[in-house]
Amino acid sequence: MKAEPESPTDVDPDGRRFALLAAIGETLGHSLDPTATVQGIAEALVPSFADWCVVDLIGPDRSLRMMASAHRDPALVPEIARLRATYPPDDRHHPAHPIYRAIDADGVLVERIADGDLRSRAVNDEHLTLLRELGIGSHVVAALESRGRVIGAISMIRRPEREPFTSAEVDTAREVAGRAALATDNAQLYRAAQEAIALRDRFIGVASHELRNPLAVVQGHWELLGRRLAAVTDELSPDSAERITSSMTRLGQGIGQLRRMVEELLDVRRITAGGIELERTDVDLGAVVRQAAVETGSAGEDRIVLHLPQEPIVGAWDRGRLEQVVTNLLVNALKYSPPESAVEVRLAQVGEVVQLRVTDAGIGIPPGELEAIFEPFRRAPNAEEQHYPGLGLGLAVSREIVAMHHGRLWAESAGEGRGSTFVVELAR
Ligand code: ADP
């Protein structure tokens, strides 16, 4: 029998193989959507390499999910779907369906099917008619394997009137399966990552919102309790009064920490959902720094040393947001350095810009982390290993706020254990 024009297996097989792999390579570069990726592969194979093609993914329960199909006669594509819906490949049937055999062998299955075989495989007349209509002569089914596990199979089928697959073409099919597996796996990983990110963002939104109210109740009662205690302090022994005051201070610190975390979560949510609005007024940065230092140091710490210029440094900035940035840098400097060490804050006009430098003598930052720590949820390994508390959000939010002011925020450190300096640069 003469081969059809598209399948001259004897004419330049290498050229055809390269053309096919190139066409597949092109579809792979186009999409990270798993369905579109496998559909592109199926379409690249038909009609030049196979008359029809089906790509299946296997689930944990061994069920097959048809991800893509193509037929040289587009009118028959719905018939493939009908075949699969009405007569799904059976795992328990003997001999098992070629797709399961290829998957279980983690390899390539090559078969030539005569009409008599087809008859014995069909479960009824309708099934047989469907199989004949689609056309099954020779076929290659290749398992899709990626990262050591089989994720599905690709079936490449030629009609009975066409030349069967040569052994060189079976090698090509194997190569196609390798690429398809990698691309499908990547696309699936990408989709899983996207879904995880969406879930995380939803969780952050709900959690931060729902935590706010009980936190406000706790804070309100803590303040009330403070006032009531002050009124009865005289009636307590000095020892009890001191112990209660110390507990109240610790409680206040904990509440402050929780509030900052919840606010950070809300801010990350706001930033990803479309940004925060700045309210610009004339702001003296020196006053902002002083205020932040008082609030941060109010927990009985006297470690912040300010070096501020005499004259005010005024710009059109958002006071509340800049205070948030400075507070965040001060809280970090205090947290990541020894309890007795000083935190130096310098504010100066440098040429056209204003620079604020917050320097501590703490755990420092490994060189490879100097940029990474500004990503949301990113924490340097030295901070994690030493169990400093934190979510890894403050710097991400701070950098966003500074960028909205058209300024820059960056970190400097000579390395682990050698302290850190965070620099905010703003145009006035
Ligand atoms: P958090 O402190 O809650 O982890 P941040 O976004 O404020 O989150 O900081 C991100 C990471 O940057 C920290 O986990 C830590 O690894 C590093 N970092 C921030 N400030 C300092 C500092 N002053 N000294 C050393 N490392 C720091």
Short mmCIF file of C-alpha atoms and ligand atoms in Angstrom, two decimals:
data_model
loop_
_atom_site.label_atom_id
_atom_site.label_comp_id
_atom_site.label_asym_id
_atom_site.label_seq_id
_atom_site.Cartn_x
_atom_site.Cartn_y
_atom_site.Cartn_z
CA MET A 1 0.00 0.00 0.00
CA LYS A 2 1.19 3.48 -0.81
CA ALA A 3 1.76 5.89 2.05
CA GLU A 4 -0.23 9.11 2.18
CA PRO A 5 1.51 12.31 1.17
CA GLU A 6 1.95 13.49 4.80
CA SER A 7 3.62 10.29 5.89
CA PRO A 8 6.46 9.48 3.53
CA THR A 9 8.33 7.55 6.17
CA ASP A 10 11.10 6.85 3.69
CA VAL A 11 11.67 10.54 2.84
CA ASP A 12 14.14 12.43 5.05
CA PRO A 13 13.02 10.96 8.38
CA ASP A 14 15.48 13.15 10.30
CA GLY A 15 14.12 16.34 8.77
CA ARG A 16 10.57 15.30 9.67
CA ARG A 17 11.62 14.44 13.19
CA PHE A 18 13.29 17.82 13.71
CA ALA A 19 10.31 19.65 12.22
CA LEU A 20 7.99 17.81 14.58
CA LEU A 21 10.11 18.43 17.67
CA ALA A 22 10.49 22.08 16.69
CA ALA A 23 6.72 22.44 16.30
CA ILE A 24 6.24 20.89 19.73
CA GLY A 25 8.94 23.08 21.23
CA GLU A 26 7.10 26.11 19.94
CA THR A 27 3.78 25.12 21.50
CA LEU A 28 5.54 24.48 24.80
CA GLY A 29 6.91 28.01 24.93
CA HIS A 30 3.47 29.51 24.48
CA SER A 31 1.48 28.66 27.53
CA LEU A 32 1.76 27.74 31.17
CA ASP A 33 -1.78 26.44 31.19
CA PRO A 34 -1.52 22.62 31.36
CA THR A 35 -4.59 22.08 29.18
CA ALA A 36 -3.39 24.43 26.45
CA THR A 37 0.09 22.87 26.59
CA VAL A 38 -1.02 19.30 26.01
CA GLN A 39 -3.59 20.35 23.42
CA GLY A 40 -0.79 22.11 21.52
CA ILE A 41 1.28 18.92 21.58
CA ALA A 42 -1.63 16.80 20.31
CA GLU A 43 -2.22 19.25 17.48
CA ALA A 44 1.46 19.32 16.51
CA LEU A 45 1.40 15.51 16.10
CA VAL A 46 -1.70 15.35 13.88
CA PRO A 47 -1.80 14.66 10.95
CA SER A 48 1.90 14.52 10.07
CA PHE A 49 2.93 11.96 12.69
CA ALA A 50 -0.33 10.33 13.71
CA ASP A 51 -3.90 10.38 12.44
CA TRP A 52 -5.19 11.02 15.89
CA CYS A 53 -3.86 11.51 19.32
CA VAL A 54 -5.05 11.53 22.93
CA VAL A 55 -3.24 12.77 26.04
CA ASP A 56 -4.34 11.43 29.42
CA LEU A 57 -3.31 12.28 32.94
CA ILE A 58 -3.62 9.65 35.62
CA GLY A 59 -5.05 10.54 39.05
CA PRO A 60 -4.06 9.09 42.43
CA ASP A 61 -7.02 6.69 42.14
CA ARG A 62 -5.71 5.55 38.71
CA SER A 63 -8.59 7.23 36.92
CA LEU A 64 -7.65 8.72 33.55
CA ARG A 65 -8.48 12.28 32.65
CA MET A 66 -8.34 13.10 28.94
CA MET A 67 -6.53 16.43 28.73
CA ALA A 68 -6.32 16.80 24.97
CA SER A 69 -7.28 15.13 21.73
CA ALA A 70 -6.87 15.76 18.03
CA HIS A 71 -7.97 13.98 14.86
CA ARG A 72 -6.99 14.56 11.24
CA ASP A 73 -10.70 14.90 10.55
CA PRO A 74 -11.78 17.65 13.00
CA ALA A 75 -15.39 16.42 12.75
CA LEU A 76 -14.30 13.27 14.58
CA VAL A 77 -12.88 15.05 17.65
CA PRO A 78 -16.29 14.92 19.42
CA GLU A 79 -16.38 11.19 18.61
CA ILE A 80 -13.15 10.71 20.57
CA ALA A 81 -14.84 12.38 23.53
CA ARG A 82 -17.87 10.14 23.05
CA LEU A 83 -15.69 7.04 22.89
CA ARG A 84 -13.95 7.97 26.12
CA ALA A 85 -17.14 8.95 27.93
CA THR A 86 -19.08 5.84 26.92
CA TYR A 87 -16.31 3.24 26.93
CA PRO A 88 -13.63 4.52 29.32
CA PRO A 89 -10.36 2.55 29.40
CA ASP A 90 -10.78 -0.25 31.91
CA ASP A 91 -8.06 -0.97 34.42
CA ARG A 92 -9.43 -4.36 35.50
CA HIS A 93 -10.20 -5.76 32.07
CA HIS A 94 -7.80 -8.44 30.67
CA PRO A 95 -5.73 -7.66 28.78
CA ALA A 96 -5.65 -4.17 30.29
CA HIS A 97 -6.16 -1.15 28.05
CA PRO A 98 -2.94 -0.15 26.21
CA ILE A 99 -2.83 3.15 28.15
CA TYR A 100 -2.68 1.29 31.47
CA ARG A 101 -0.13 -1.15 30.09
CA ALA A 102 2.15 1.68 28.98
CA ILE A 103 1.71 3.49 32.31
CA ASP A 104 2.37 0.35 34.38
CA ALA A 105 5.45 -0.51 32.35
CA ASP A 106 6.55 3.13 32.52
CA GLY A 107 7.51 2.84 28.91
CA VAL A 108 6.37 2.75 25.32
CA LEU A 109 3.86 0.29 23.95
CA VAL A 110 3.79 -0.33 20.21
CA GLU A 111 0.99 -2.36 18.65
CA ARG A 112 -0.48 -3.16 15.26
CA ILE A 113 -4.12 -3.91 15.44
CA ALA A 114 -5.96 -5.94 12.83
CA ASP A 115 -9.69 -5.61 12.40
CA GLY A 116 -10.19 -8.97 14.13
CA ASP A 117 -8.42 -7.65 17.25
CA LEU A 118 -10.61 -4.59 17.20
CA ARG A 119 -13.67 -6.80 17.13
CA SER A 120 -12.53 -8.70 20.21
CA ARG A 121 -11.71 -5.49 22.08
CA ALA A 122 -15.04 -3.82 21.44
CA VAL A 123 -17.66 -4.42 24.09
CA ASN A 124 -20.58 -4.06 21.64
CA ASP A 125 -21.44 -3.08 18.07
CA GLU A 126 -21.64 0.61 18.78
CA HIS A 127 -18.18 0.52 20.35
CA LEU A 128 -16.81 -1.34 17.31
CA THR A 129 -18.35 1.18 14.89
CA LEU A 130 -16.84 4.05 16.85
CA LEU A 131 -13.37 2.46 16.86
CA ARG A 132 -13.57 1.75 13.11
CA GLU A 133 -14.75 5.27 12.40
CA LEU A 134 -11.82 6.83 14.27
CA GLY A 135 -9.49 4.25 12.74
CA ILE A 136 -6.96 2.16 14.63
CA GLY A 137 -4.15 0.49 12.72
CA SER A 138 -0.82 0.89 14.46
CA HIS A 139 -0.39 2.87 17.63
CA VAL A 140 2.27 3.99 20.05
CA VAL A 141 1.32 4.72 23.64
CA ALA A 142 4.07 6.36 25.69
CA ALA A 143 3.98 6.91 29.45
CA LEU A 144 4.56 10.51 30.53
CA GLU A 145 7.19 10.44 33.23
CA SER A 146 8.52 13.40 35.14
CA ARG A 147 10.56 13.66 38.35
CA GLY A 148 10.50 9.90 38.78
CA ARG A 149 6.75 9.40 38.57
CA VAL A 150 4.33 8.59 35.78
CA ILE A 151 1.79 11.37 35.35
CA GLY A 152 -0.09 10.07 32.31
CA ALA A 153 0.27 8.79 28.76
CA ILE A 154 0.16 10.02 25.22
CA SER A 155 -1.48 7.80 22.59
CA MET A 156 -0.50 8.33 18.96
CA ILE A 157 -2.65 6.37 16.55
CA ARG A 158 -2.53 5.71 12.79
CA ARG A 159 -5.46 4.50 10.76
CA PRO A 160 -5.25 0.94 9.26
CA GLU A 161 -4.64 2.19 5.71
CA ARG A 162 -1.51 4.07 6.77
CA GLU A 163 2.05 2.73 7.12
CA PRO A 164 2.73 1.54 10.69
CA PHE A 165 5.22 3.39 12.89
CA THR A 166 8.83 2.52 12.10
CA SER A 167 11.26 1.89 14.93
CA ALA A 168 12.85 5.30 14.27
CA GLU A 169 9.40 6.87 14.63
CA VAL A 170 8.85 5.02 17.88
CA ASP A 171 12.06 6.68 19.13
CA THR A 172 10.66 10.03 18.07
CA ALA A 173 7.43 9.24 19.92
CA ARG A 174 9.49 8.50 23.02
CA GLU A 175 11.22 11.87 22.68
CA VAL A 176 7.89 13.64 22.21
CA ALA A 177 6.57 11.95 25.35
CA GLY A 178 9.63 13.14 27.32
CA ARG A 179 9.03 16.74 26.32
CA ALA A 180 5.30 16.52 26.85
CA ALA A 181 5.83 15.08 30.34
CA LEU A 182 8.22 17.85 31.34
CA ALA A 183 5.99 20.59 29.96
CA THR A 184 2.86 19.16 31.54
CA ASP A 185 4.57 18.73 34.87
CA ASN A 186 5.89 22.30 34.78
CA ALA A 187 2.50 23.64 33.84
CA GLN A 188 0.89 21.66 36.67
CA LEU A 189 3.46 22.90 39.17
CA TYR A 190 2.91 26.43 37.98
CA ARG A 191 -0.84 26.11 38.34
CA ALA A 192 -0.49 24.55 41.80
CA ALA A 193 1.78 27.45 42.82
CA GLN A 194 -0.72 30.00 41.49
CA GLU A 195 -3.54 28.31 43.36
CA ALA A 196 -1.49 28.23 46.54
CA ILE A 197 -0.74 31.95 46.21
CA ALA A 198 -4.41 32.76 45.63
CA LEU A 199 -5.36 30.66 48.65
CA ARG A 200 -2.69 32.33 50.76
CA ASP A 201 -3.93 35.80 49.76
CA ARG A 202 -7.49 34.83 50.58
CA PHE A 203 -6.39 33.45 53.93
CA ILE A 204 -4.42 36.60 54.72
CA GLY A 205 -7.41 38.75 53.85
CA VAL A 206 -9.84 36.81 56.00
CA ALA A 207 -7.47 36.16 58.90
CA SER A 208 -6.22 39.73 59.25
CA HIS A 209 -9.71 41.12 59.03
CA GLU A 210 -11.13 38.68 61.58
CA LEU A 211 -8.23 39.12 64.02
CA ARG A 212 -8.69 42.86 64.20
CA ASN A 213 -11.89 42.88 66.24
CA PRO A 214 -10.91 40.53 69.08
CA LEU A 215 -7.56 42.31 69.23
CA ALA A 216 -9.30 45.66 69.66
CA VAL A 217 -11.35 44.15 72.52
CA VAL A 218 -8.20 42.84 74.22
CA GLN A 219 -6.44 46.16 73.83
CA GLY A 220 -9.45 48.10 75.14
CA HIS A 221 -9.67 45.95 78.25
CA TRP A 222 -5.93 46.10 78.81
CA GLU A 223 -6.13 49.90 78.85
CA LEU A 224 -9.14 49.81 81.17
CA LEU A 225 -7.39 47.39 83.49
CA GLY A 226 -4.36 49.71 83.56
CA ARG A 227 -6.53 52.62 84.70
CA ARG A 228 -8.32 50.55 87.35
CA LEU A 229 -5.03 49.24 88.68
CA ALA A 230 -3.61 52.75 88.90
CA ALA A 231 -6.57 53.73 91.04
CA VAL A 232 -5.99 50.91 93.54
CA THR A 233 -2.19 50.74 93.54
CA ASP A 234 -2.04 52.34 97.00
CA GLU A 235 -3.98 49.45 98.49
CA LEU A 236 -1.49 46.85 97.21
CA SER A 237 1.77 45.81 98.77
CA PRO A 238 4.75 47.29 96.83
CA ASP A 239 5.71 43.75 95.83
CA SER A 240 2.35 42.87 94.29
CA ALA A 241 2.08 46.28 92.65
CA GLU A 242 5.43 45.73 90.96
CA ARG A 243 4.55 42.24 89.79
CA ILE A 244 1.22 43.39 88.36
CA THR A 245 2.83 46.36 86.60
CA SER A 246 5.45 44.08 85.09
CA SER A 247 2.74 41.71 83.81
CA MET A 248 0.80 44.63 82.37
CA THR A 249 3.91 45.84 80.54
CA ARG A 250 4.53 42.41 79.06
CA LEU A 251 0.90 42.14 78.06
CA GLY A 252 1.08 45.56 76.40
CA GLN A 253 4.18 44.52 74.44
CA GLY A 254 2.44 41.36 73.26
CA ILE A 255 -0.64 43.29 72.18
CA GLY A 256 1.53 45.82 70.32
CA GLN A 257 3.37 43.01 68.53
CA LEU A 258 0.10 41.33 67.53
CA ARG A 259 -1.34 44.62 66.33
CA ARG A 260 1.70 45.32 64.16
CA MET A 261 1.50 41.82 62.64
CA VAL A 262 -2.20 42.17 61.85
CA GLU A 263 -1.62 45.62 60.34
CA GLU A 264 1.24 44.20 58.23
CA LEU A 265 -1.02 41.44 56.96
CA LEU A 266 -3.71 43.97 56.10
CA ASP A 267 -1.17 46.17 54.32
CA VAL A 268 0.18 43.29 52.24
CA ARG A 269 -3.40 42.53 51.30
CA ARG A 270 -4.03 46.18 50.37
CA ILE A 271 -0.85 46.37 48.32
CA THR A 272 -1.61 43.22 46.31
CA ALA A 273 -5.22 44.36 45.87
CA GLY A 274 -4.26 47.64 44.25
CA GLY A 275 -2.19 49.79 46.50
CA ILE A 276 -2.48 52.11 49.41
CA GLU A 277 -3.30 55.77 49.02
CA LEU A 278 -0.86 58.36 50.31
CA GLU A 279 -2.06 61.43 52.18
CA ARG A 280 0.63 63.99 51.55
CA THR A 281 1.07 67.02 53.79
CA ASP A 282 4.13 69.05 54.85
CA VAL A 283 5.91 66.69 57.18
CA ASP A 284 9.05 67.19 59.28
CA LEU A 285 10.92 63.90 59.05
CA GLY A 286 12.89 64.72 62.21
CA ALA A 287 9.62 64.92 64.15
CA VAL A 288 8.47 61.64 62.61
CA VAL A 289 11.68 59.93 63.72
CA ARG A 290 11.41 61.34 67.25
CA GLN A 291 7.80 60.20 67.55
CA ALA A 292 8.62 56.70 66.25
CA ALA A 293 11.56 56.46 68.66
CA VAL A 294 9.38 57.45 71.62
CA GLU A 295 6.74 54.88 70.71
CA THR A 296 9.19 52.10 69.97
CA GLY A 297 11.29 52.85 73.03
CA SER A 298 8.28 53.18 75.32
CA ALA A 299 8.61 49.52 76.27
CA GLY A 300 11.23 50.63 78.81
CA GLU A 301 14.10 50.47 76.35
CA ASP A 302 16.63 53.23 76.18
CA ARG A 303 18.74 51.97 73.31
CA ILE A 304 17.80 54.32 70.49
CA VAL A 305 20.36 57.08 69.92
CA LEU A 306 19.18 59.89 67.64
CA HIS A 307 21.47 62.08 65.53
CA LEU A 308 19.05 64.60 64.04
CA PRO A 309 19.84 67.95 62.42
CA GLN A 310 18.82 71.12 64.26
CA GLU A 311 16.62 72.43 61.46
CA PRO A 312 13.43 70.63 60.38
CA ILE A 313 13.63 68.43 57.29
CA VAL A 314 10.33 69.04 55.59
CA GLY A 315 8.86 67.34 52.52
CA ALA A 316 5.45 66.57 51.05
CA TRP A 317 5.07 63.08 52.49
CA ASP A 318 2.50 60.85 54.22
CA ARG A 319 3.23 61.28 57.92
CA GLY A 320 1.47 58.11 59.14
CA ARG A 321 3.03 55.88 56.50
CA LEU A 322 6.55 57.24 57.05
CA GLU A 323 6.14 56.73 60.78
CA GLN A 324 5.18 53.16 60.01
CA VAL A 325 8.40 52.70 57.99
CA VAL A 326 10.64 54.24 60.67
CA THR A 327 8.92 52.29 63.46
CA ASN A 328 9.37 49.10 61.50
CA LEU A 329 13.11 49.73 61.01
CA LEU A 330 13.54 50.60 64.69
CA VAL A 331 11.59 47.55 65.89
CA ASN A 332 13.75 45.33 63.66
CA ALA A 333 17.00 46.98 64.78
CA LEU A 334 16.07 46.42 68.43
CA LYS A 335 14.81 42.88 67.80
CA TYR A 336 17.76 41.60 65.79
CA SER A 337 20.51 42.97 68.08
CA PRO A 338 21.73 42.22 71.63
CA PRO A 339 19.55 43.68 74.43
CA GLU A 340 22.19 46.12 75.65
CA SER A 341 23.45 47.39 72.29
CA ALA A 342 22.62 50.81 70.87
CA VAL A 343 20.62 51.52 67.73
CA GLU A 344 21.92 54.63 65.97
CA VAL A 345 19.56 56.74 63.88
CA ARG A 346 21.01 59.38 61.58
CA LEU A 347 19.04 61.83 59.50
CA ALA A 348 20.77 64.15 57.04
CA GLN A 349 20.33 66.05 53.83
CA VAL A 350 22.67 64.52 51.23
CA GLY A 351 22.71 66.70 48.11
CA GLU A 352 19.22 66.68 46.66
CA VAL A 353 17.90 63.94 48.88
CA VAL A 354 17.21 63.17 52.52
CA GLN A 355 18.80 60.06 54.01
CA LEU A 356 17.73 58.23 57.11
CA ARG A 357 20.11 55.52 58.33
CA VAL A 358 19.20 53.05 61.07
CA THR A 359 22.24 51.09 62.26
CA ASP A 360 22.39 48.23 64.74
CA ALA A 361 25.13 45.96 66.07
CA GLY A 362 23.10 42.80 65.65
CA ILE A 363 22.97 39.52 63.77
CA GLY A 364 23.65 41.14 60.38
CA ILE A 365 22.43 39.97 56.99
CA PRO A 366 24.10 37.34 54.78
CA PRO A 367 25.21 38.96 51.46
CA GLY A 368 22.84 36.83 49.37
CA GLU A 369 19.83 38.03 51.41
CA LEU A 370 20.32 41.80 51.19
CA GLU A 371 17.71 42.13 48.44
CA ALA A 372 15.64 39.02 49.13
CA ILE A 373 14.53 40.17 52.60
CA PHE A 374 12.34 42.81 50.92
CA GLU A 375 10.14 40.13 49.37
CA PRO A 376 6.89 39.35 51.24
CA PHE A 377 7.22 36.49 53.77
CA ARG A 378 10.95 36.28 53.18
CA ARG A 379 13.14 35.90 56.26
CA ALA A 380 16.91 35.47 56.28
CA PRO A 381 18.11 32.03 57.49
CA ASN A 382 20.04 33.53 60.43
CA ALA A 383 16.84 35.16 61.74
CA GLU A 384 14.87 31.92 61.30
CA GLU A 385 17.52 29.70 62.88
CA GLN A 386 17.76 31.87 65.96
CA HIS A 387 13.95 31.87 66.32
CA TYR A 388 13.36 35.60 66.21
CA PRO A 389 9.62 36.12 65.89
CA GLY A 390 8.22 37.71 62.73
CA LEU A 391 6.23 37.22 59.56
CA GLY A 392 8.71 38.66 57.08
CA LEU A 393 6.30 41.36 55.89
CA GLY A 394 7.46 44.63 57.44
CA LEU A 395 10.26 45.32 54.97
CA ALA A 396 8.10 44.42 51.96
CA VAL A 397 5.43 46.86 53.10
CA SER A 398 8.01 49.52 54.00
CA ARG A 399 9.72 49.31 50.64
CA GLU A 400 6.37 49.68 48.90
CA ILE A 401 5.55 52.77 50.97
CA VAL A 402 8.95 54.35 50.24
CA ALA A 403 8.62 53.52 46.53
CA MET A 404 5.22 55.23 46.48
CA HIS A 405 7.06 58.34 47.72
CA HIS A 406 9.46 57.85 44.76
CA GLY A 407 12.21 57.06 47.25
CA ARG A 408 14.43 54.04 47.89
CA LEU A 409 14.94 51.66 50.81
CA TRP A 410 17.82 49.25 50.99
CA ALA A 411 19.94 47.25 53.44
CA GLU A 412 23.67 47.23 54.05
CA SER A 413 25.57 44.70 56.14
CA ALA A 414 29.12 43.38 56.30
CA GLY A 415 27.64 39.91 56.88
CA GLU A 416 26.37 37.65 59.62
CA GLY A 417 27.06 38.88 63.15
CA ARG A 418 28.33 42.23 61.88
CA GLY A 419 25.30 44.48 62.28
CA SER A 420 23.02 46.05 59.71
CA THR A 421 22.13 49.47 58.36
CA PHE A 422 18.84 50.23 56.67
CA VAL A 423 18.76 53.35 54.51
CA VAL A 424 15.68 55.31 53.47
CA GLU A 425 16.27 57.90 50.77
CA LEU A 426 13.57 60.43 49.94
CA ALA A 427 13.35 63.43 47.65
CA ARG A 428 11.93 66.46 49.46
P1 ADP B 1 10.22 40.13 60.23
O1 ADP B 1 11.17 40.91 61.05
O2 ADP B 1 8.84 40.10 60.76
O3 ADP B 1 10.74 38.77 59.91
P2 ADP B 1 10.73 42.03 58.05
O4 ADP B 1 10.09 42.12 56.72
O5 ADP B 1 10.71 43.25 58.90
O6 ADP B 1 10.03 40.83 58.78
O7 ADP B 1 12.23 41.58 57.83
C1 ADP B 1 12.51 40.54 56.92
C2 ADP B 1 13.79 39.84 57.30
O8 ADP B 1 14.89 40.74 57.15
C3 ADP B 1 13.87 39.40 58.74
O9 ADP B 1 13.22 38.17 58.93
C4 ADP B 1 15.36 39.30 58.95
O10 ADP B 1 15.85 38.11 58.38
C5 ADP B 1 15.89 40.46 58.12
N1 ADP B 1 16.11 41.68 58.93
C6 ADP B 1 15.29 42.75 59.01
N2 ADP B 1 15.83 43.69 59.80
C7 ADP B 1 17.00 43.19 60.24
C8 ADP B 1 18.05 43.70 61.09
N3 ADP B 1 17.97 44.89 61.69
N4 ADP B 1 19.13 42.90 61.29
C9 ADP B 1 19.23 41.69 60.72
N5 ADP B 1 18.29 41.17 59.89
C10 ADP B 1 17.19 41.90 59.66
#
